[in-house]
Amino acid sequence: MPHLPVRPFRELFQLFFPALCCHCGEPLVGDETDLCTSCLAQMPWAHNAATPDNEVEKRFIGRVPCQSAASLLVFHQGGVAQSIVHHIKYYGNLRLARQFGLLLGKELLESGRFGDVDCLVPVPLHPLRKMRRGYNQSQLLCQAIAETLRIPVVTNNLVRRRYTTSQTHKSRQDRMDNMQEVFAVRHPEQFADRHILLVDDIITTGATTENCYHALSGIPGLRISIASLASTAF
Ligand SMILES: [Zn+2]
């Protein structure tokens, strides 16, 4: 069987259809994938995993009694973190999800503050939305984090039972009203005396995480930590 000249074909293809940076839209060159060197250089790393009482933890004071919380990136409207979240969430960029999930997992591991977490729990999508999208972006992140932390991902216990409409243009109170009793736990005993890491793609007001906690509260001995790919600045 003849050896196909894959590289020349790929280079010819890229000449006419160049891969573009998912943030600035400039053509990628050399070994660049998904993001150009310039956008990588301006990545808004949060670097808060190792810091007690960090910005993410402060957001949940009086709302969710969490052991530790961290985000990998700081989210700004129109910023590179928004592009990454959108490309994972709406364009199914699995490579970005794995790349940044691994980076988040590494930060959590190196911080030494998430070492006794028993399992990863992605914030669930409603089954109908998951079916339409084809995947749950938080679950993709969990799968990459799990490679680093070497703990299981539990996807079938915390479930979303109401299909909520978009939260984007709602006020904080409307969001809270919209999220009441959205989540439920199928087998509370499975989480008893465990330390779970609740993982979401982005934390804004924290309302989604807080409503997950409402479903989880009351489970004896349960401890909760929180991690997200990005969180908005205060
Ligand atoms: Zn770029």
Coordinates of C-alpha atoms and ligand atoms in Angstrom, one line a residue:
M1 CA 0.0 0.0 0.0
P2 CA 1.5 3.3 -1.0
H3 CA 2.4 5.8 1.7
L4 CA 0.1 8.8 1.4
P5 CA 1.8 12.2 1.6
V6 CA -0.3 13.4 4.5
R7 CA 1.8 16.4 5.5
P8 CA 1.8 18.1 2.0
F9 CA -2.0 17.6 1.8
R10 CA -2.5 19.1 5.2
E11 CA -0.3 22.0 4.4
L12 CA -2.1 22.6 1.1
F13 CA -5.5 22.4 2.9
Q14 CA -4.3 24.8 5.5
L15 CA -3.2 27.2 2.8
F16 CA -6.8 27.6 1.6
F17 CA -8.5 26.9 5.0
P18 CA -6.1 28.1 7.7
A19 CA -6.9 27.2 11.3
L20 CA -7.7 30.3 13.2
C21 CA -7.1 31.4 16.8
C22 CA -10.4 30.9 18.7
H23 CA -10.0 34.3 20.3
C24 CA -8.5 36.8 17.9
G25 CA -9.2 35.0 14.7
E26 CA -5.6 35.3 13.3
P27 CA -4.3 32.3 11.4
L28 CA -2.4 29.8 13.5
V29 CA 1.2 29.0 12.6
G30 CA 3.7 26.4 13.5
D31 CA 2.7 24.2 16.5
E32 CA -0.1 26.5 17.5
T33 CA -3.5 24.8 18.1
D34 CA -6.7 26.6 18.9
L35 CA -5.0 29.7 20.4
C36 CA -2.2 31.8 19.0
T37 CA 1.0 32.6 21.0
S38 CA -0.1 36.2 21.5
C39 CA -3.5 35.2 23.1
L40 CA -1.8 32.5 25.2
A41 CA 0.6 35.2 26.5
Q42 CA -2.3 37.3 27.7
M43 CA -4.2 34.5 29.3
P44 CA -5.9 35.8 32.5
W45 CA -4.7 33.0 34.9
A46 CA -6.5 33.3 38.3
H47 CA -3.8 31.4 40.2
N48 CA -6.0 31.1 43.3
A49 CA -6.1 27.4 44.0
A50 CA -3.4 27.5 46.6
T51 CA -4.8 30.6 48.4
P52 CA -7.3 30.2 51.3
D53 CA -10.1 32.7 51.3
N54 CA -9.6 33.5 47.6
E55 CA -12.1 35.4 45.5
V56 CA -14.1 32.3 44.6
E57 CA -14.4 31.2 48.2
K58 CA -15.4 34.7 49.3
R59 CA -18.3 34.6 46.7
F60 CA -19.8 31.6 48.5
I61 CA -19.5 32.9 52.1
G62 CA -22.9 32.5 53.8
R63 CA -24.2 30.6 50.8
V64 CA -22.3 27.4 50.3
P65 CA -20.1 26.0 53.1
C66 CA -17.3 24.9 50.8
Q67 CA -14.0 23.5 52.0
S68 CA -11.9 24.9 49.1
A69 CA -12.7 26.6 45.8
A70 CA -10.7 27.6 42.7
S71 CA -10.9 28.8 39.2
L72 CA -8.3 28.5 36.5
L73 CA -9.1 31.7 34.6
V74 CA -10.6 35.2 35.2
F75 CA -13.6 35.8 32.9
H76 CA -14.1 39.2 31.2
Q77 CA -16.7 40.0 28.6
G78 CA -14.9 39.8 25.2
G79 CA -11.8 38.3 26.8
V80 CA -9.9 35.2 26.0
A81 CA -11.5 33.2 28.8
Q82 CA -14.9 33.9 27.3
S83 CA -13.7 32.6 23.9
I84 CA -12.4 29.4 25.5
V85 CA -15.6 28.8 27.4
H86 CA -17.7 29.5 24.3
H87 CA -15.6 27.2 22.1
I88 CA -16.0 24.4 24.6
K89 CA -19.6 25.0 25.3
Y90 CA -21.1 25.9 22.0
Y91 CA -18.6 24.6 19.4
G92 CA -17.7 21.3 21.0
N93 CA -14.0 21.9 21.1
L94 CA -13.0 18.8 23.0
R95 CA -9.3 19.5 22.6
L96 CA -9.6 22.8 24.5
A97 CA -11.8 21.2 27.2
R98 CA -9.1 18.5 27.8
Q99 CA -6.2 21.0 27.5
F100 CA -7.6 23.4 30.1
G101 CA -9.2 20.7 32.2
L102 CA -5.7 19.2 32.6
L103 CA -4.3 22.6 33.5
L104 CA -7.0 23.1 36.1
G105 CA -6.3 19.6 37.5
K106 CA -2.6 20.3 37.8
E107 CA -3.3 23.5 39.7
L108 CA -5.7 21.8 42.1
L109 CA -3.1 19.0 42.7
E110 CA -0.2 21.3 43.2
S111 CA -2.1 23.5 45.6
G112 CA -2.3 20.7 48.2
R113 CA -5.8 21.9 49.2
F114 CA -7.8 19.4 47.1
G115 CA -5.8 16.2 48.0
D116 CA -8.6 14.5 50.0
V117 CA -11.4 15.0 47.4
D118 CA -13.1 11.6 46.8
C119 CA -14.8 12.2 43.5
L120 CA -15.6 14.9 40.8
V121 CA -19.2 15.9 40.2
P122 CA -20.0 18.0 37.1
V123 CA -22.8 20.5 37.3
P124 CA -25.4 18.5 35.4
L125 CA -27.3 19.6 32.3
H126 CA -30.9 18.7 31.8
P127 CA -31.0 15.5 29.7
L128 CA -32.8 17.3 26.9
R129 CA -30.1 20.0 26.7
K130 CA -27.3 17.4 26.9
M131 CA -29.0 15.4 24.1
R132 CA -29.2 18.6 21.9
R133 CA -25.6 19.7 22.7
G134 CA -24.2 16.1 22.6
Y135 CA -22.1 16.5 25.7
N136 CA -21.9 18.3 29.1
Q137 CA -19.0 20.7 29.0
S138 CA -18.5 20.4 32.8
Q139 CA -18.3 16.6 32.4
L140 CA -15.6 17.1 29.8
L141 CA -13.6 19.2 32.2
C142 CA -14.1 16.6 34.9
Q143 CA -12.7 13.8 32.7
A144 CA -9.5 15.8 32.2
I145 CA -9.2 16.8 35.9
A146 CA -9.7 13.1 36.8
E147 CA -6.7 12.2 34.8
T148 CA -4.6 14.4 37.1
L149 CA -6.2 13.8 40.4
R150 CA -6.9 10.1 39.7
I151 CA -10.3 10.0 41.2
P152 CA -13.7 9.0 39.7
V153 CA -16.2 11.3 38.0
V154 CA -19.8 10.7 39.3
T155 CA -22.4 11.8 36.7
N156 CA -25.5 10.0 37.7
N157 CA -26.2 11.1 41.3
L158 CA -26.6 14.9 41.2
V159 CA -29.2 15.5 38.4
R160 CA -31.0 18.4 36.9
R161 CA -34.7 17.9 36.9
R162 CA -35.9 21.2 35.4
Y163 CA -35.1 22.6 32.1
T164 CA -34.2 26.2 32.7
T165 CA -34.1 28.9 30.1
S166 CA -31.0 31.1 29.4
Q167 CA -29.8 32.9 32.5
T168 CA -27.8 35.5 30.6
H169 CA -30.2 38.4 30.5
K170 CA -31.9 37.8 33.9
S171 CA -31.4 39.8 37.0
R172 CA -29.8 38.1 40.0
Q173 CA -33.2 37.6 41.8
D174 CA -34.8 36.2 38.6
R175 CA -31.9 33.8 38.2
M176 CA -32.3 32.6 41.8
D177 CA -36.1 32.2 41.3
N178 CA -35.4 30.4 38.0
M179 CA -33.0 28.0 39.7
Q180 CA -35.1 27.0 42.7
E181 CA -35.2 23.2 43.1
V182 CA -33.6 22.7 39.7
F183 CA -31.3 20.0 41.0
A184 CA -31.9 16.7 42.9
V185 CA -29.8 13.9 44.4
R186 CA -30.9 10.4 43.4
H187 CA -28.9 8.4 46.0
P188 CA -27.9 10.7 48.9
E189 CA -26.2 7.8 50.7
Q190 CA -23.7 7.6 47.9
F191 CA -22.3 11.0 48.9
A192 CA -22.5 10.5 52.7
D193 CA -19.2 11.1 54.5
R194 CA -17.6 12.0 51.1
H195 CA -15.7 15.0 49.9
I196 CA -16.9 16.0 46.4
L197 CA -15.5 18.5 44.0
L198 CA -18.3 20.3 42.2
V199 CA -17.1 21.4 38.7
D200 CA -18.7 24.0 36.4
D201 CA -17.4 25.7 33.3
I202 CA -18.0 29.2 34.6
I203 CA -19.0 30.8 37.9
T204 CA -20.7 34.2 37.6
T205 CA -23.1 35.0 40.5
G206 CA -22.6 31.5 41.9
A207 CA -26.4 30.9 41.8
T208 CA -26.0 27.5 39.9
T209 CA -23.5 26.2 42.5
E210 CA -25.7 27.5 45.3
N211 CA -28.7 25.6 43.9
C212 CA -26.6 22.4 43.6
Y213 CA -25.8 22.9 47.3
H214 CA -29.5 23.1 48.1
A215 CA -30.0 19.7 46.7
L216 CA -26.9 18.3 48.4
S217 CA -27.4 19.9 51.9
G218 CA -28.6 17.6 54.6
I219 CA -26.5 14.7 53.4
P220 CA -24.6 13.6 56.5
G221 CA -20.9 14.1 56.5
L222 CA -20.8 15.5 53.0
R223 CA -18.0 18.1 52.3
I224 CA -18.1 20.2 49.2
S225 CA -15.3 21.9 47.2
I226 CA -15.8 23.9 44.1
A227 CA -13.7 24.3 40.9
S228 CA -14.4 26.1 37.6
L229 CA -12.6 26.7 34.4
A230 CA -13.4 30.5 34.7
S231 CA -15.0 32.9 37.1
T232 CA -16.0 36.5 36.7
A233 CA -14.0 39.1 38.7
F234 CA -15.7 40.8 41.6
Ligands
ZN1 ZN -5.1 34.8 19.1

